[in-house]
Amino acid sequence: LSAMFTHGQRVGFDPPDALHDTAAQALSTTDALVSVYPDDTEVLGLRAVMRLGLARRPGRVDARGVALPSAEVDRRRWDRALLAQGLEDAAAAAPGAGRFSLEAVIAGLHSAPPTFADTDWARVTELYGALEAIWPSPAVTVARLVAASYAGRPADEVARALERIVDAGPSFAARDAAFALADLEWRIGHVESATRRYRDLAELDLPEPVLRFCRGRS
């Protein structure tokens, strides 16, 4: 279910109908799972991640259909009812120590603040480290490094770590790391280097909103 949801979120920025909305389908199945295991923190954590992800989906693109970086998302467009439900699930899952319990708390920390700047990046970085310890995925490492860059870790250290994943990581993590590195360079003013990275990313098979974003930056 987690893989189904992640795939749906990556490719389905604006699904044309319910039949093509695999992320929403994954949530529906997880709702049924919660009815069977209502006190399981991992099941509740999984549903929290899905609810919060879908609640934030309306703000992922601008009026022209171009993907937005997280810092530029209009949070007023989020689904407030679904957001509240997701935060409730995240609170219920928080006592757990498994993968989805941790992911739920992280998702809650991304979702609850009124602005991107209000995110507790130090806490998010810490939680990604805990998640990495029990589920050592390169994708989690990328997420931890991104959070650390916002928490104040020197940009050159983060960039070197991301470069290693770009060069030697599995394809999905290498792509995520390339995006993170391009964004980091853009933020710290290394625009020429970032532009080259976005130009290279625009050559990949990406969802149309993401392609438009990369072309715009490049």
PDB file of N, CA and C in Angstrom, residues 9-15 55-70 72-75 77-78 207-213:
ATOM      1  N   GLN A   9       1.422   9.439  -5.774  1.00  0.00           N
ATOM      2  CA  GLN A   9       1.785  10.823  -5.462  1.00  0.00           C
ATOM      3  C   GLN A   9       2.849  11.365  -6.408  1.00  0.00           C
ATOM      4  N   ARG A  10       3.743  10.494  -6.831  1.00  0.00           N
ATOM      5  CA  ARG A  10       4.826  10.940  -7.717  1.00  0.00           C
ATOM      6  C   ARG A  10       4.327  11.267  -9.117  1.00  0.00           C
ATOM      7  N   VAL A  11       3.370  10.486  -9.601  1.00  0.00           N
ATOM      8  CA  VAL A  11       2.942  10.670 -10.992  1.00  0.00           C
ATOM      9  C   VAL A  11       1.588  11.352 -11.109  1.00  0.00           C
ATOM     10  N   GLY A  12       0.787  11.319 -10.042  1.00  0.00           N
ATOM     11  CA  GLY A  12      -0.575  11.826 -10.144  1.00  0.00           C
ATOM     12  C   GLY A  12      -0.763  13.191  -9.522  1.00  0.00           C
ATOM     13  N   PHE A  13      -0.242  14.215 -10.162  1.00  0.00           N
ATOM     14  CA  PHE A  13      -0.390  15.560  -9.625  1.00  0.00           C
ATOM     15  C   PHE A  13      -1.845  16.021  -9.663  1.00  0.00           C
ATOM     16  N   ASP A  14      -2.561  15.631 -10.692  1.00  0.00           N
ATOM     17  CA  ASP A  14      -3.965  16.018 -10.827  1.00  0.00           C
ATOM     18  C   ASP A  14      -4.701  14.912 -11.576  1.00  0.00           C
ATOM     19  N   PRO A  15      -4.992  13.781 -10.906  1.00  0.00           N
ATOM     20  CA  PRO A  15      -5.633  12.652 -11.592  1.00  0.00           C
ATOM     21  C   PRO A  15      -6.961  13.064 -12.212  1.00  0.00           C
ATOM     22  N   ALA A  55      -3.976  15.626   1.533  1.00  0.00           N
ATOM     23  CA  ALA A  55      -4.457  16.947   1.962  1.00  0.00           C
ATOM     24  C   ALA A  55      -3.620  18.062   1.358  1.00  0.00           C
ATOM     25  N   ARG A  56      -2.334  17.806   1.158  1.00  0.00           N
ATOM     26  CA  ARG A  56      -1.437  18.828   0.620  1.00  0.00           C
ATOM     27  C   ARG A  56      -1.394  18.837  -0.900  1.00  0.00           C
ATOM     28  N   ARG A  57      -2.008  17.857  -1.534  1.00  0.00           N
ATOM     29  CA  ARG A  57      -1.906  17.739  -2.990  1.00  0.00           C
ATOM     30  C   ARG A  57      -2.463  18.944  -3.750  1.00  0.00           C
ATOM     31  N   PRO A  58      -3.545  19.598  -3.295  1.00  0.00           N
ATOM     32  CA  PRO A  58      -4.065  20.733  -4.078  1.00  0.00           C
ATOM     33  C   PRO A  58      -3.082  21.887  -4.260  1.00  0.00           C
ATOM     34  N   GLY A  59      -2.060  21.974  -3.423  1.00  0.00           N
ATOM     35  CA  GLY A  59      -1.115  23.078  -3.558  1.00  0.00           C
ATOM     36  C   GLY A  59       0.153  22.738  -4.302  1.00  0.00           C
ATOM     37  N   ARG A  60       0.192  21.599  -4.959  1.00  0.00           N
ATOM     38  CA  ARG A  60       1.445  21.148  -5.564  1.00  0.00           C
ATOM     39  C   ARG A  60       1.777  21.820  -6.890  1.00  0.00           C
ATOM     40  N   VAL A  61       0.797  22.411  -7.560  1.00  0.00           N
ATOM     41  CA  VAL A  61       1.042  23.082  -8.839  1.00  0.00           C
ATOM     42  C   VAL A  61       0.426  24.469  -8.813  1.00  0.00           C
ATOM     43  N   ASP A  62       0.939  25.369  -9.675  1.00  0.00           N
ATOM     44  CA  ASP A  62       0.380  26.710  -9.759  1.00  0.00           C
ATOM     45  C   ASP A  62      -0.745  26.741 -10.793  1.00  0.00           C
ATOM     46  N   ALA A  63      -1.252  27.933 -11.068  1.00  0.00           N
ATOM     47  CA  ALA A  63      -2.397  28.074 -11.976  1.00  0.00           C
ATOM     48  C   ALA A  63      -2.063  27.643 -13.401  1.00  0.00           C
ATOM     49  N   ARG A  64      -0.784  27.606 -13.754  1.00  0.00           N
ATOM     50  CA  ARG A  64      -0.362  27.201 -15.105  1.00  0.00           C
ATOM     51  C   ARG A  64      -0.044  25.718 -15.198  1.00  0.00           C
ATOM     52  N   GLY A  65      -0.192  24.999 -14.059  1.00  0.00           N
ATOM     53  CA  GLY A  65       0.110  23.580 -14.062  1.00  0.00           C
ATOM     54  C   GLY A  65       1.571  23.258 -13.866  1.00  0.00           C
ATOM     55  N   VAL A  66       2.331  24.203 -13.306  1.00  0.00           N
ATOM     56  CA  VAL A  66       3.752  24.000 -13.058  1.00  0.00           C
ATOM     57  C   VAL A  66       3.945  23.580 -11.598  1.00  0.00           C
ATOM     58  N   ALA A  67       4.737  22.546 -11.369  1.00  0.00           N
ATOM     59  CA  ALA A  67       5.010  22.093 -10.009  1.00  0.00           C
ATOM     60  C   ALA A  67       5.679  23.198  -9.197  1.00  0.00           C
ATOM     61  N   LEU A  68       5.322  23.255  -7.924  1.00  0.00           N
ATOM     62  CA  LEU A  68       5.863  24.269  -7.035  1.00  0.00           C
ATOM     63  C   LEU A  68       6.827  23.648  -6.030  1.00  0.00           C
ATOM     64  N   PRO A  69       7.950  24.312  -5.745  1.00  0.00           N
ATOM     65  CA  PRO A  69       8.792  23.849  -4.641  1.00  0.00           C
ATOM     66  C   PRO A  69       8.050  24.044  -3.323  1.00  0.00           C
ATOM     67  N   SER A  70       8.396  23.263  -2.330  1.00  0.00           N
ATOM     68  CA  SER A  70       7.654  23.266  -1.063  1.00  0.00           C
ATOM     69  C   SER A  70       7.561  24.651  -0.437  1.00  0.00           C
ATOM     70  N   GLU A  72       7.187  27.420  -1.773  1.00  0.00           N
ATOM     71  CA  GLU A  72       6.299  28.346  -2.481  1.00  0.00           C
ATOM     72  C   GLU A  72       4.846  27.882  -2.521  1.00  0.00           C
ATOM     73  N   VAL A  73       4.560  26.756  -1.890  1.00  0.00           N
ATOM     74  CA  VAL A  73       3.200  26.212  -1.909  1.00  0.00           C
ATOM     75  C   VAL A  73       2.251  27.128  -1.126  1.00  0.00           C
ATOM     76  N   ASP A  74       1.061  27.355  -1.683  1.00  0.00           N
ATOM     77  CA  ASP A  74       0.028  28.134  -1.003  1.00  0.00           C
ATOM     78  C   ASP A  74      -0.746  27.191  -0.089  1.00  0.00           C
ATOM     79  N   ARG A  75      -0.451  27.233   1.197  1.00  0.00           N
ATOM     80  CA  ARG A  75      -1.057  26.300   2.142  1.00  0.00           C
ATOM     81  C   ARG A  75      -2.548  26.545   2.347  1.00  0.00           C
ATOM     82  N   ARG A  77      -4.632  26.424   0.127  1.00  0.00           N
ATOM     83  CA  ARG A  77      -5.320  25.530  -0.805  1.00  0.00           C
ATOM     84  C   ARG A  77      -5.432  24.105  -0.275  1.00  0.00           C
ATOM     85  N   TRP A  78      -4.783  23.806   0.811  1.00  0.00           N
ATOM     86  CA  TRP A  78      -4.806  22.448   1.338  1.00  0.00           C
ATOM     87  C   TRP A  78      -6.205  22.065   1.806  1.00  0.00           C
ATOM     88  N   PRO A 207       6.827  13.590 -14.629  1.00  0.00           N
ATOM     89  CA  PRO A 207       5.468  14.123 -14.819  1.00  0.00           C
ATOM     90  C   PRO A 207       5.525  15.524 -15.413  1.00  0.00           C
ATOM     91  N   GLU A 208       4.543  15.860 -16.236  1.00  0.00           N
ATOM     92  CA  GLU A 208       4.557  17.133 -16.952  1.00  0.00           C
ATOM     93  C   GLU A 208       4.723  18.345 -16.043  1.00  0.00           C
ATOM     94  N   PRO A 209       4.044  18.427 -14.881  1.00  0.00           N
ATOM     95  CA  PRO A 209       4.247  19.599 -14.020  1.00  0.00           C
ATOM     96  C   PRO A 209       5.696  19.753 -13.556  1.00  0.00           C
ATOM     97  N   VAL A 210       6.375  18.631 -13.301  1.00  0.00           N
ATOM     98  CA  VAL A 210       7.776  18.680 -12.866  1.00  0.00           C
ATOM     99  C   VAL A 210       8.677  19.075 -14.031  1.00  0.00           C
ATOM    100  N   LEU A 211       8.381  18.566 -15.218  1.00  0.00           N
ATOM    101  CA  LEU A 211       9.154  18.964 -16.397  1.00  0.00           C
ATOM    102  C   LEU A 211       9.061  20.466 -16.628  1.00  0.00           C
ATOM    103  N   ARG A 212       7.862  21.007 -16.505  1.00  0.00           N
ATOM    104  CA  ARG A 212       7.686  22.448 -16.701  1.00  0.00           C
ATOM    105  C   ARG A 212       8.485  23.241 -15.671  1.00  0.00           C
ATOM    106  N   PHE A 213       8.503  22.747 -14.446  1.00  0.00           N
ATOM    107  CA  PHE A 213       9.283  23.418 -13.408  1.00  0.00           C
ATOM    108  C   PHE A 213      10.774  23.410 -13.760  1.00  0.00           C
TER     109      PHE A 213
END
